[in-house]
C-alpha positions as CSV (number, residue, x, y, z in Angstrom):
1,M,43.3,113.5,45.7
2,T,45.6,112.1,48.3
3,T,46.7,114.3,51.3
4,I,50.2,113.6,52.7
5,T,50.7,114.5,56.3
6,A,54.2,115.3,57.4
7,R,55.3,113.3,60.5
8,G,57.4,114.8,63.2
9,P,60.8,113.5,64.0
10,L,60.8,110.0,65.5
11,A,61.4,109.8,69.2
12,T,64.7,108.3,70.0
13,T,65.6,106.5,73.2
14,P,68.6,108.2,74.8
15,P,71.6,105.9,75.3
16,V,71.8,104.3,78.7
17,R,74.9,105.5,80.4
18,P,76.7,102.9,82.5
19,G,76.7,103.5,86.2
20,V,79.7,104.6,88.1
21,L,80.4,101.1,89.4
22,T,79.8,99.3,86.1
23,P,83.4,99.2,85.0
24,F,84.5,97.9,88.4
25,T,81.8,95.1,88.4
26,V,82.8,94.2,84.8
27,F,86.4,93.7,85.7
28,V,85.5,91.8,88.9
29,G,83.4,89.5,86.8
30,R,86.2,89.1,84.3
31,S,88.7,88.1,87.1
32,L,86.2,85.6,88.6
33,R,85.5,84.0,85.2
34,H,89.3,83.6,84.6
35,S,89.5,82.0,88.0
36,L,86.9,79.4,87.2
37,R,88.8,78.5,84.0
38,D,92.1,78.4,85.8
39,P,92.8,75.0,87.5
40,E,95.5,76.5,89.6
41,A,93.1,79.0,91.1
42,L,90.6,76.2,91.8
43,L,93.4,74.2,93.5
44,M,94.3,77.2,95.7
45,G,90.6,77.7,96.6
46,I,89.5,74.2,97.5
47,V,92.2,71.6,97.5
48,L,95.0,73.6,99.2
49,P,93.0,74.5,102.3
50,T,91.8,70.9,102.7
51,L,95.3,69.5,102.4
52,L,96.8,72.0,104.8
53,M,94.2,71.2,107.4
54,L,94.8,67.5,107.0
55,V,98.6,67.8,107.1
56,F,98.8,70.2,110.1
57,T,96.2,68.3,112.1
58,F,97.2,64.7,111.6
59,V,100.9,64.8,110.5
60,F,102.2,67.7,112.7
61,G,99.4,67.9,115.3
62,G,100.5,65.1,117.5
63,A,104.1,66.2,117.6
64,I,103.4,69.9,118.0
65,G,100.3,70.0,120.1
66,G,100.3,66.7,121.8
67,D,96.7,66.0,120.8
68,S,95.7,66.5,117.2
69,R,92.1,67.2,118.1
70,A,93.1,69.9,120.6
71,Y,95.7,71.3,118.2
72,I,93.1,71.9,115.5
73,D,91.5,74.6,117.6
74,Y,94.9,76.3,117.8
75,V,96.0,75.9,114.2
76,T,92.8,76.7,112.3
77,P,93.2,80.6,112.4
78,G,96.8,80.2,111.2
79,I,95.8,78.1,108.2
80,I,93.1,80.6,107.3
81,L,95.8,83.3,107.1
82,L,98.2,81.0,105.3
83,C,95.6,80.2,102.6
84,A,94.8,83.9,102.3
85,G,98.4,84.6,101.4
86,Y,98.6,81.9,98.8
87,G,95.4,83.0,97.3
88,A,96.4,86.6,97.2
89,A,99.7,85.7,95.5
90,T,97.8,84.7,92.4
91,T,96.7,88.3,92.0
92,A,100.3,89.3,91.3
93,V,100.5,86.7,88.5
94,A,97.2,87.7,87.0
95,V,98.2,91.4,86.9
96,S,101.5,90.6,85.4
97,R,99.8,88.6,82.7
98,D,97.6,91.5,81.9
99,M,100.8,93.6,81.5
100,T,102.3,91.1,79.0
101,T,99.2,90.8,76.9
102,G,98.6,94.5,76.3
103,T,95.4,94.6,78.4
104,I,96.6,97.7,80.4
105,D,97.2,99.7,77.2
106,R,93.9,98.6,75.6
107,M,92.0,99.6,78.8
108,R,93.5,103.1,78.7
109,T,91.7,103.6,75.4
110,M,88.3,102.9,77.0
111,P,86.1,105.4,78.9
112,V,86.7,103.6,82.2
113,P,88.7,104.6,85.3
114,G,92.3,103.6,85.0
115,V,92.3,101.5,88.2
116,A,89.2,99.5,87.3
117,L,91.3,96.6,86.2
118,L,93.3,96.5,89.5
119,V,90.1,96.9,91.6
120,G,88.6,94.0,89.7
121,H,91.6,91.8,90.5
122,T,91.6,92.9,94.1
123,V,87.8,92.4,94.8
124,A,87.8,89.1,93.0
125,S,90.7,87.9,95.1
126,L,88.8,89.0,98.2
127,L,85.8,86.9,97.2
128,R,88.0,83.9,96.3
129,N,89.8,84.0,99.6
130,L,86.7,84.4,101.7
131,F,85.5,81.2,99.9
132,S,88.8,79.5,100.9
133,T,88.3,80.7,104.5
134,A,84.9,79.0,104.5
135,V,86.5,75.8,103.2
136,V,89.1,75.9,105.9
137,I,86.5,76.3,108.6
138,L,84.2,73.6,107.1
139,V,87.0,71.1,106.9
140,G,88.1,72.1,110.4
141,V,84.7,71.5,111.8
142,L,84.6,68.1,110.1
143,L,88.0,67.3,111.7
144,G,86.9,68.4,115.2
145,F,87.3,72.2,115.3
146,R,84.6,73.6,117.6
147,P,84.5,77.4,117.6
148,A,82.6,79.0,120.6
149,A,82.2,82.4,118.9
150,G,78.9,84.2,118.9
151,P,77.6,86.3,116.0
152,V,79.5,89.4,117.0
153,E,82.8,87.5,117.4
154,W,82.2,85.7,114.0
155,L,81.6,89.1,112.4
156,A,84.8,90.5,113.9
157,A,86.9,87.5,112.9
158,V,85.7,87.5,109.3
159,G,86.2,91.3,109.2
160,L,89.9,90.9,110.3
161,V,90.4,88.1,107.7
162,A,88.8,90.3,105.0
163,L,90.9,93.3,105.9
164,W,94.1,91.3,105.8
165,I,93.1,89.7,102.4
166,L,92.4,93.2,101.0
167,A,95.7,94.6,102.2
168,I,98.0,91.8,100.9
169,T,96.0,91.5,97.6
170,A,96.6,95.2,97.0
171,L,100.3,94.7,97.7
172,F,100.5,91.7,95.4
173,A,98.7,93.8,92.7
174,F,101.4,96.4,92.9
175,L,104.1,93.6,92.7
176,G,102.3,92.4,89.5
177,L,102.7,95.9,88.0
178,V,106.5,96.1,88.6
179,A,107.4,92.5,88.0
180,G,109.1,91.7,84.7
181,S,107.1,88.5,84.2
182,A,104.5,86.3,85.8
183,E,107.1,84.0,87.2
184,A,108.9,87.0,88.8
185,A,105.6,88.3,90.2
186,S,105.1,84.9,91.9
187,G,108.6,84.9,93.4
188,Y,108.4,88.4,94.8
189,G,105.6,87.5,97.2
190,F,107.6,84.7,98.8
191,I,108.4,86.8,101.9
192,L,104.7,87.4,102.6
193,L,103.9,83.7,102.2
194,F,106.7,82.9,104.7
195,L,105.3,85.2,107.5
196,P,102.8,82.7,108.9
197,Y,105.5,80.1,109.6
198,A,107.5,82.7,111.7
199,S,104.5,83.6,113.8
200,S,102.2,82.1,116.4
201,A,100.1,80.6,113.7
202,F,101.4,77.0,114.3
203,V,103.4,77.1,117.5
204,P,103.5,79.5,120.5
205,V,105.9,82.3,120.1
206,A,107.4,81.4,123.6
207,T,108.8,78.2,122.1
208,M,110.9,80.0,119.5
209,P,114.6,81.0,119.8
210,S,115.0,84.5,121.1
211,W,116.1,86.0,117.8
212,L,113.1,84.5,116.0
213,R,110.7,85.4,118.8
214,V,111.5,89.1,118.4
215,F,110.6,88.9,114.8
216,A,107.5,86.9,115.4
217,E,106.2,89.3,118.0
218,H,106.6,92.3,115.7
219,Q,105.1,91.2,112.4
220,P,101.5,91.3,111.3
221,I,100.5,87.6,111.3
222,T,101.0,87.1,115.1
223,P,98.5,89.7,116.3
224,L,96.1,88.7,113.5
225,T,96.3,85.0,114.4
226,E,96.0,85.7,118.2
227,S,93.0,88.0,117.6
228,I,91.2,85.6,115.3
229,R,92.0,82.6,117.6
230,A,90.5,84.5,120.6
231,L,87.4,85.6,118.7
232,L,86.7,82.1,117.5
233,A,87.1,80.8,121.0
234,G,84.5,83.4,122.2
235,V,86.9,85.5,124.2
236,S,88.2,89.0,123.9
237,P,91.4,89.4,121.9
238,G,92.6,92.2,124.2
239,G,95.5,94.4,123.1
240,D,96.2,92.2,120.0
241,A,93.1,93.6,118.4
242,V,94.6,97.0,117.9
243,A,97.7,95.7,116.2
244,A,95.5,93.3,114.2
245,V,93.7,96.2,112.7
246,L,96.6,98.7,112.3
247,W,98.9,96.3,110.5
248,P,96.5,95.6,107.6
249,L,95.6,99.3,107.4
250,G,99.3,100.2,107.2
251,V,100.0,97.6,104.5
252,L,96.9,98.7,102.5
253,A,98.0,102.4,102.7
254,V,101.5,101.6,101.5
255,A,100.2,99.4,98.7
256,L,97.7,102.0,97.5
257,A,100.3,104.8,97.6
258,L,102.8,102.7,95.6
259,T,100.2,101.7,93.1
260,A,99.0,105.3,92.7
261,W,102.6,106.4,92.0
262,R,103.4,103.5,89.7
263,F,100.3,102.9,87.7
264,P,100.3,106.1,85.6
265,R,103.8,105.3,84.5
266,T,103.1,101.7,83.6
267,R,103.0,100.4,80.1
268,S,102.3,96.9,78.8
269,R,105.3,94.6,78.4
270,L,104.3,92.7,75.3
271,V,105.9,89.2,74.9
272,H,106.5,88.1,71.3
């Protein structure tokens, strides 16, 4: 006679819940993968910084600074901020493309925070632009740039660059939300890309006409450039440091407020 023993219920492994940061890291990885497959993004990250360093050092350096090798110490901080602006502008285009492909609407059907997509674009832009900053500094060193900064000054300079990248990327992300197309998103950011040219990034403010000097002295790129330039030279940035921190924080606060207002009202603009 065979005895049958009843078995208890099989133990089941509870599903693994994703961490709080998982949706954000997923979208950061998505943006970075798109960048690696995008020739334009690679151009912005590697080729553009190299070309700008070569052009400003050897084409304009002799005329503007008198000595191209001396001028490179002056111009490198400005090129860092200029490249950061170009790199951040690609975020507006990427967000606008997500709007026209229905990504925003699909994301809202998922159990993820609504802003995870924008955070992914912003953090990915920060990482890309910090890489471009490293390229600018490396090319500058190869061309004769000799920073005298210590560890603390380097940390402060990189912190200012990162803060500015974060601020303008958040602003460009908002522009991508409201732009009617990727082309329009790229055009809206022109004014931000113009700012370094009307600042002390490439020439001293004192050499500018009086009307332009007033604008240059009261826009964010000038105190940022002067602070980074001083830090890389190993000296104190003085009063410029306060404005160099407050400007990005102000831009970031405005960008976040505008995005928080606009994002819940945003719907995909499908292109047929």
